[in-house]
Amino acid sequence: MKVLISNEEIVEISKKIGAKLSEKFAGKFPVVVCVLKGAAPFHAELVKHISIDMEVDYIQVSSYIGKESTGVITFKKDLEVDITGRDVIIVEDIVDTGTTLNALTTELSKRNPNSLTFVSLLDKPSRRKMEAKADYVGKTIDDLFVIGFGLDLDQKYRNLKDVYIYDED
Ligand code: 5GP
């Protein structure tokens, strides 16, 4: 398997995005939400580089495309924090079809946060089924299946420290 993004590069990406978030939310107390399970390693790295006061929370969702082209989402684990009036930063592993990002926007907006900001380590714009744009993207990639650093195939490979292009050999 071939390394697509090394751990060193992920740390650099996290430093850059962490600095931007620290600037943007200076004087605020944002909630930095990890979308389980895939984003857990990236979320853990990113928060190390956020220099302002913040809190963490975790959410787990499963999403699918319903009969309409809008995404439908099921919460497997909901947030603990009441996000009403809060600045919420949502950390994802990858934006692929855009279903998860859209469904999270719809669901979390209903709770009247002050702001919603999406961060994704990876972005595969060529796979979109609906419009979806993260505010901060670590790296844009081609239509490749990737594993490692949180990203799985049948729950395996999340523990790899780099991101790899998955192939059969
Ligand atoms: P969506 O299609 O809703 O934008 O993305 C849903 C989820 O599919 C992502 O959060 C991620 O867990 C998974 N996914 C999308 N592309 C890949 C990929 O290339 N590799 C892995 N391991 N998971 C992916």
Coordinates of N, CA and C and ligand atoms in Angstrom, one line a residue:
M1 N 0.8 -1.2 0.0 CA 0.0 0.0 0.0 C 0.9 1.2 0.0
K2 N 0.4 2.3 -0.7 CA 1.2 3.5 -0.8 C 0.7 4.6 0.1
V3 N 1.7 5.2 0.7 CA 1.3 6.4 1.6 C 0.9 7.5 0.8
L4 N -0.3 8.1 1.1 CA -0.8 9.3 0.4 C -0.5 10.5 1.2
I5 N -0.7 10.5 2.5 CA -0.4 11.6 3.4 C 0.3 11.1 4.6
S6 N 1.5 11.5 4.8 CA 2.3 11.1 6.0 C 1.8 11.7 7.3
N7 N 2.2 11.1 8.4 CA 1.8 11.6 9.7 C 2.4 13.0 9.9
E8 N 3.6 13.2 9.4 CA 4.3 14.5 9.5 C 3.4 15.6 8.8
E9 N 2.9 15.2 7.6 CA 2.1 16.2 6.8 C 0.8 16.5 7.6
I10 N 0.2 15.4 8.2 CA -1.1 15.6 8.9 C -0.8 16.6 10.1
V11 N 0.3 16.5 10.8 CA 0.7 17.4 11.9 C 0.8 18.8 11.3
E12 N 1.4 19.0 10.2 CA 1.5 20.3 9.6 C 0.2 20.9 9.2
I13 N -0.7 20.1 8.6 CA -2.1 20.5 8.3 C -2.8 20.9 9.6
S14 N -2.6 20.1 10.6 CA -3.3 20.4 11.9 C -2.9 21.7 12.5
K15 N -1.5 22.0 12.4 CA -1.0 23.2 12.9 C -1.6 24.4 12.2
K16 N -1.7 24.3 10.9 CA -2.2 25.4 10.1 C -3.6 25.7 10.4
I17 N -4.4 24.6 10.4 CA -5.9 24.8 10.6 C -6.1 25.2 12.1
G18 N -5.4 24.7 13.0 CA -5.5 25.0 14.4 C -5.2 26.5 14.6
A19 N -4.2 27.1 13.9 CA -3.9 28.5 14.1 C -5.0 29.4 13.5
K20 N -5.6 28.9 12.4 CA -6.7 29.7 11.8 C -7.9 29.7 12.7
L21 N -8.2 28.6 13.3 CA -9.4 28.5 14.2 C -9.1 29.3 15.4
S22 N -7.9 29.3 15.9 CA -7.6 30.0 17.1 C -7.8 31.5 16.9
E23 N -7.4 32.0 15.7 CA -7.6 33.4 15.3 C -9.1 33.7 15.2
K24 N -9.8 32.9 14.4 CA -11.2 33.1 14.1 C -12.0 33.2 15.4
F25 N -11.7 32.3 16.3 CA -12.6 32.2 17.5 C -12.0 32.8 18.8
A26 N -11.0 33.7 18.6 CA -10.4 34.3 19.7 C -11.4 35.1 20.5
G27 N -11.4 34.9 21.8 CA -12.3 35.5 22.7 C -13.6 34.7 22.9
K28 N -13.8 33.7 22.1 CA -15.0 32.8 22.2 C -14.6 31.5 23.0
F29 N -15.6 30.7 23.1 CA -15.3 29.4 23.8 C -16.0 28.3 22.9
P30 N -15.4 28.0 21.8 CA -16.0 27.0 20.9 C -16.1 25.6 21.4
V31 N -17.0 24.8 20.8 CA -17.1 23.4 21.1 C -16.5 22.7 19.9
V32 N -15.5 21.9 20.0 CA -14.8 21.3 18.9 C -15.3 19.8 18.9
V33 N -16.2 19.5 17.9 CA -16.9 18.2 17.9 C -16.2 17.3 17.0
C34 N -15.9 16.1 17.5 CA -15.4 15.0 16.7 C -16.5 14.1 16.2
V35 N -16.5 13.9 14.9 CA -17.5 13.0 14.3 C -16.9 11.6 14.3
L36 N -17.3 10.8 15.2 CA -16.8 9.4 15.4 C -17.2 8.5 14.3
K37 N -16.4 7.4 14.0 CA -15.2 7.1 14.6 C -14.0 7.7 13.8
G38 N -14.2 7.9 12.5 CA -13.1 8.2 11.6 C -12.3 9.4 11.9
A39 N -12.9 10.5 12.5 CA -12.2 11.7 12.7 C -11.4 11.7 14.0
A40 N -11.5 10.7 14.8 CA -10.9 10.7 16.2 C -9.4 11.1 16.2
P41 N -8.6 10.4 15.4 CA -7.2 10.8 15.4 C -6.9 12.2 14.9
F42 N -7.6 12.7 13.9 CA -7.4 14.0 13.4 C -7.9 15.1 14.4
H43 N -9.1 14.8 15.0 CA -9.6 15.7 16.1 C -8.6 15.8 17.2
A44 N -8.0 14.7 17.6 CA -7.0 14.7 18.7 C -5.8 15.5 18.4
E45 N -5.3 15.4 17.1 CA -4.2 16.1 16.7 C -4.5 17.6 16.6
L46 N -5.7 17.9 16.0 CA -6.0 19.3 15.7 C -6.2 20.1 17.0
V47 N -6.8 19.5 18.0 CA -7.1 20.3 19.3 C -5.7 20.7 20.0
K48 N -4.7 19.9 19.7 CA -3.4 20.2 20.3 C -2.9 21.6 19.8
H49 N -3.4 22.0 18.6 CA -2.9 23.2 18.0 C -3.9 24.3 18.0
I50 N -4.9 24.2 18.8 CA -5.8 25.3 19.1 C -5.4 25.9 20.4
S51 N -5.1 27.2 20.3 CA -4.4 27.8 21.5 C -5.4 28.6 22.4
I52 N -6.7 28.7 22.0 CA -7.7 29.4 22.8 C -8.5 28.4 23.7
D53 N -9.2 28.9 24.7 CA -10.1 28.0 25.5 C -11.1 27.4 24.6
M54 N -11.4 26.2 24.8 CA -12.4 25.4 24.0 C -12.8 24.2 24.7
E55 N -13.9 23.6 24.3 CA -14.2 22.3 24.9 C -14.4 21.3 23.8
V56 N -14.3 20.0 24.1 CA -14.5 18.9 23.1 C -15.8 18.3 23.4
D57 N -16.4 17.7 22.3 CA -17.5 16.8 22.4 C -17.5 15.8 21.2
Y58 N -18.3 14.8 21.3 CA -18.3 13.7 20.4 C -19.7 13.4 19.9
I59 N -19.7 13.0 18.6 CA -21.0 12.7 18.0 C -20.8 11.5 17.1
Q60 N -21.8 10.6 17.0 CA -21.6 9.5 16.0 C -22.9 9.4 15.2
V61 N -22.8 9.4 13.9 CA -23.9 9.4 13.1 C -23.8 8.3 12.0
S62 N -24.9 7.8 11.5 CA -24.9 7.1 10.3 C -25.8 7.8 9.3
S63 N -25.4 7.8 8.1 CA -26.2 8.6 7.1 C -26.5 7.8 5.9
Y64 N -27.5 8.1 5.2 CA -27.8 7.4 3.9 C -28.6 8.4 3.1
I65 N -28.7 8.1 1.8 CA -29.5 8.9 0.9 C -30.9 8.4 0.9
G66 N -31.8 9.2 1.3 CA -33.2 8.8 1.3 C -33.8 8.8 -0.1
K67 N -35.1 8.8 -0.2 CA -35.7 8.9 -1.6 C -35.5 10.2 -2.2
E68 N -35.4 11.2 -1.4 CA -35.0 12.6 -1.9 C -33.5 12.6 -2.0
S69 N -33.0 13.6 -2.6 CA -31.5 13.8 -2.7 C -30.9 14.3 -1.5
T70 N -31.7 14.7 -0.5 CA -31.1 15.2 0.8 C -30.7 14.0 1.7
G71 N -29.7 14.2 2.5 CA -29.2 13.2 3.4 C -30.1 13.0 4.6
V72 N -30.3 11.8 5.0 CA -31.0 11.5 6.3 C -30.0 11.0 7.3
I73 N -30.1 11.4 8.5 CA -29.0 11.0 9.4 C -29.6 10.4 10.7
T74 N -29.0 9.4 11.2 CA -29.4 8.8 12.5 C -28.2 9.1 13.5
F75 N -28.6 9.6 14.6 CA -27.6 9.8 15.7 C -27.4 8.5 16.5
K76 N -26.2 7.9 16.4 CA -25.9 6.8 17.2 C -25.4 7.2 18.6
K77 N -24.7 8.4 18.6 CA -24.4 9.0 19.8 C -24.5 10.5 19.6
D78 N -25.3 11.1 20.5 CA -25.6 12.6 20.4 C -24.6 13.4 21.2
L79 N -24.5 14.7 20.9 CA -23.7 15.6 21.7 C -24.1 15.6 23.2
E80 N -23.2 15.9 24.1 CA -23.6 16.1 25.5 C -23.8 17.6 25.7
V81 N -23.1 18.4 25.0 CA -23.2 19.9 25.2 C -24.5 20.4 24.5
D82 N -25.1 21.4 25.2 CA -26.2 22.1 24.6 C -25.5 23.2 23.7
I83 N -25.7 23.1 22.4 CA -25.0 24.0 21.5 C -25.8 25.3 21.2
T84 N -26.9 25.5 21.8 CA -27.7 26.7 21.6 C -26.8 28.0 21.9
G85 N -26.6 28.8 20.9 CA -25.9 30.0 21.0 C -24.4 29.8 21.0
R86 N -23.9 28.6 20.8 CA -22.5 28.3 20.9 C -21.8 28.3 19.5
D87 N -20.5 28.5 19.4 CA -19.8 28.4 18.2 C -19.3 27.0 18.1
V88 N -19.7 26.3 17.1 CA -19.5 24.8 17.0 C -18.6 24.5 15.8
I89 N -17.5 23.8 16.1 CA -16.5 23.4 15.0 C -16.7 21.9 14.9
I90 N -17.1 21.5 13.7 CA -17.3 20.0 13.5 C -16.1 19.5 12.7
V91 N -15.5 18.4 13.3 CA -14.3 17.9 12.7 C -14.6 16.5 12.0
E92 N -14.4 16.4 10.7 CA -14.7 15.2 10.0 C -13.4 14.6 9.4
D93 N -13.5 13.3 9.1 CA -12.3 12.7 8.4 C -12.3 13.0 6.9
I94 N -13.4 12.9 6.2 CA -13.4 13.1 4.8 C -14.8 13.5 4.3
V95 N -14.8 14.4 3.4 CA -16.1 14.8 2.8 C -16.1 14.0 1.4
D96 N -17.1 13.1 1.3 CA -17.2 12.3 0.1 C -18.4 12.7 -0.8
T97 N -19.5 12.0 -0.5 CA -20.7 12.4 -1.3 C -21.3 13.7 -0.8
G98 N -21.0 14.1 0.4 CA -21.5 15.3 1.0 C -22.7 15.1 1.9
T99 N -23.2 13.8 2.0 CA -24.4 13.5 2.8 C -24.2 13.8 4.2
T100 N -23.1 13.4 4.8 CA -22.9 13.6 6.3 C -22.9 15.1 6.6
L101 N -22.1 15.8 5.8 CA -22.0 17.3 6.1 C -23.3 18.0 6.0
N102 N -24.1 17.6 5.0 CA -25.4 18.3 4.8 C -26.3 17.9 5.9
A103 N -26.4 16.6 6.2 CA -27.3 16.2 7.3 C -26.9 16.8 8.6
L104 N -25.6 16.9 8.9 CA -25.2 17.5 10.2 C -25.6 19.0 10.2
T105 N -25.4 19.6 9.1 CA -25.8 21.1 9.0 C -27.3 21.2 9.3
T106 N -28.1 20.4 8.7 CA -29.5 20.5 8.9 C -29.9 20.2 10.4
E107 N -29.4 19.1 10.9 CA -29.8 18.7 12.2 C -29.3 19.7 13.3
L108 N -28.0 20.1 13.2 CA -27.4 20.9 14.2 C -27.9 22.3 14.2
S109 N -28.3 22.8 12.9 CA -28.8 24.1 12.8 C -30.1 24.3 13.6
K110 N -30.9 23.2 13.7 CA -32.2 23.2 14.4 C -32.0 23.6 15.9
R111 N -30.7 23.4 16.4 CA -30.5 23.7 17.8 C -30.0 25.1 18.0
N112 N -30.1 25.9 16.9 CA -29.7 27.3 17.0 C -28.3 27.6 17.6
P113 N -27.3 27.1 17.0 CA -25.9 27.5 17.4 C -25.6 28.9 16.9
N114 N -24.6 29.5 17.5 CA -24.3 30.9 17.0 C -23.6 30.7 15.6
S115 N -22.8 29.7 15.5 CA -22.1 29.4 14.2 C -21.8 27.9 14.1
L116 N -21.7 27.4 12.9 CA -21.3 26.1 12.6 C -20.1 26.2 11.6
T117 N -19.0 25.6 11.9 CA -17.8 25.6 11.0 C -17.4 24.2 10.8
F118 N -17.2 23.8 9.6 CA -16.8 22.4 9.3 C -15.3 22.3 8.9
V119 N -14.6 21.4 9.5 CA -13.2 21.1 9.2 C -13.1 19.7 8.7
S120 N -12.4 19.4 7.6 CA -12.2 18.0 7.2 C -10.8 17.8 6.8
L121 N -10.2 16.7 7.3 CA -8.9 16.3 6.9 C -8.8 16.2 5.4
L122 N -9.7 15.5 4.8 CA -9.7 15.2 3.4 C -11.0 15.6 2.7
D123 N -10.8 15.8 1.4 CA -12.0 16.2 0.6 C -11.9 15.5 -0.8
K124 N -13.0 14.8 -1.2 CA -13.0 14.2 -2.5 C -14.1 14.8 -3.3
P125 N -13.9 16.0 -3.8 CA -15.0 16.8 -4.5 C -15.6 16.1 -5.7
S126 N -14.8 15.2 -6.3 CA -15.3 14.5 -7.5 C -16.4 13.5 -7.2
R127 N -16.6 13.2 -6.0 CA -17.6 12.2 -5.6 C -19.0 12.8 -5.1
R128 N -19.1 14.1 -5.1 CA -20.3 14.8 -4.5 C -21.5 14.3 -5.2
K129 N -22.6 14.1 -4.3 CA -23.9 13.8 -4.8 C -24.8 15.0 -4.6
M130 N -24.3 15.9 -3.8 CA -25.0 17.2 -3.4 C -23.9 18.2 -3.1
E131 N -24.4 19.5 -3.1 CA -23.4 20.5 -2.8 C -23.0 20.4 -1.3
A132 N -21.7 20.5 -1.1 CA -21.2 20.4 0.3 C -19.8 21.0 0.3
K133 N -19.5 21.9 1.2 CA -18.2 22.5 1.3 C -17.7 22.7 2.7
A134 N -16.7 22.1 3.1 CA -16.1 22.3 4.4 C -15.4 23.7 4.4
D135 N -15.4 24.3 5.5 CA -14.8 25.6 5.6 C -13.3 25.5 5.6
Y136 N -12.7 24.4 6.2 CA -11.3 24.2 6.2 C -11.0 22.8 5.8
V137 N -10.2 22.6 4.8 CA -9.9 21.2 4.3 C -8.4 21.1 4.3
G138 N -8.0 19.9 4.9 CA -6.5 19.6 5.0 C -5.9 19.3 3.6
K139 N -6.6 18.4 2.9 CA -6.1 18.1 1.5 C -7.2 17.6 0.6
T140 N -7.2 18.1 -0.6 CA -8.1 17.6 -1.6 C -7.5 16.5 -2.4
I141 N -8.3 15.4 -2.5 CA -7.7 14.2 -3.1 C -8.6 13.7 -4.3
D142 N -8.0 12.9 -5.2 CA -8.8 12.3 -6.3 C -9.7 11.3 -5.8
D143 N -10.5 10.7 -6.7 CA -11.4 9.6 -6.3 C -10.7 8.3 -6.0
L144 N -10.1 8.3 -4.8 CA -9.4 7.1 -4.3 C -10.0 6.6 -3.0
F145 N -9.9 5.3 -2.7 CA -10.3 4.9 -1.4 C -9.1 4.9 -0.5
V146 N -9.2 5.6 0.6 CA -8.1 5.8 1.5 C -8.4 5.1 2.8
I147 N -7.3 4.7 3.5 CA -7.4 4.1 4.8 C -6.3 4.6 5.7
G148 N -6.5 4.4 7.0 CA -5.4 4.8 7.9 C -5.8 6.2 8.6
F149 N -5.1 6.4 9.7 CA -5.3 7.6 10.5 C -6.8 7.9 10.7
G150 N -7.5 6.8 11.2 CA -8.9 6.9 11.5 C -9.8 6.3 10.5
L151 N -9.3 6.3 9.2 CA -10.2 5.8 8.1 C -10.1 4.3 8.0
D152 N -11.2 3.7 7.9 CA -11.3 2.2 8.0 C -11.7 1.5 6.7
L153 N -11.5 0.2 6.7 CA -12.2 -0.7 5.8 C -12.6 -1.8 6.7
D154 N -14.0 -2.0 6.8 CA -14.5 -3.0 7.7 C -13.9 -2.9 9.1
Q155 N -13.8 -1.7 9.6 CA -13.2 -1.4 10.9 C -11.7 -1.6 11.1
K156 N -11.1 -2.1 10.1 CA -9.6 -2.2 10.2 C -8.9 -1.0 9.7
Y157 N -7.6 -0.9 10.0 CA -6.7 0.1 9.6 C -6.8 1.5 10.2
R158 N -7.7 1.7 11.1 CA -7.9 3.0 11.8 C -6.6 3.4 12.5
N159 N -5.8 2.4 13.0 CA -4.7 2.6 13.8 C -3.4 2.9 13.0
L160 N -3.4 2.9 11.7 CA -2.2 3.3 11.0 C -2.0 4.8 11.1
K161 N -0.7 5.1 11.2 CA -0.4 6.5 11.6 C -0.4 7.4 10.3
D162 N -0.3 6.9 9.1 CA -0.4 7.6 7.9 C -1.7 7.3 7.2
V163 N -2.0 8.1 6.1 CA -3.1 7.8 5.3 C -2.6 7.1 4.0
Y164 N -3.2 5.9 3.7 CA -2.7 5.1 2.5 C -3.8 5.1 1.5
I165 N -3.4 4.9 0.2 CA -4.3 4.5 -0.9 C -4.5 3.0 -0.7
Y166 N -5.8 2.6 -0.6 CA -6.0 1.2 -0.4 C -6.0 0.5 -1.8
D167 N -5.2 -0.6 -1.8 CA -5.3 -1.5 -3.0 C -5.2 -2.9 -2.5
E168 N -5.7 -3.8 -3.3 CA -5.8 -5.2 -2.9 C -4.5 -5.9 -2.5
D169 N -3.4 -5.5 -3.1 CA -2.1 -6.2 -2.8 C -1.5 -5.7 -1.5
Ligands
5GP1 P1 -20.1 11.3 2.9 O1 -20.4 10.4 1.7 O2 -21.3 11.4 3.8 O3 -19.5 12.6 2.5 O4 -19.0 10.6 3.8 C1 -19.4 9.6 4.7 C2 -18.2 8.8 5.3 O5 -17.8 7.9 4.4 C3 -17.0 9.6 5.7 O6 -17.1 10.3 6.9 C4 -16.0 8.4 5.8 O7 -16.1 7.7 7.1 C5 -16.5 7.4 4.7 N1 -15.6 7.5 3.6 C6 -15.8 8.3 2.4 N2 -14.7 8.1 1.6 C7 -13.9 7.2 2.2 C8 -12.6 6.7 1.9 O8 -12.0 6.9 0.8 N3 -12.1 5.8 2.8 C9 -12.7 5.5 4.0 N4 -12.0 4.6 4.8 N5 -13.9 6.0 4.3 C10 -14.4 6.9 3.5

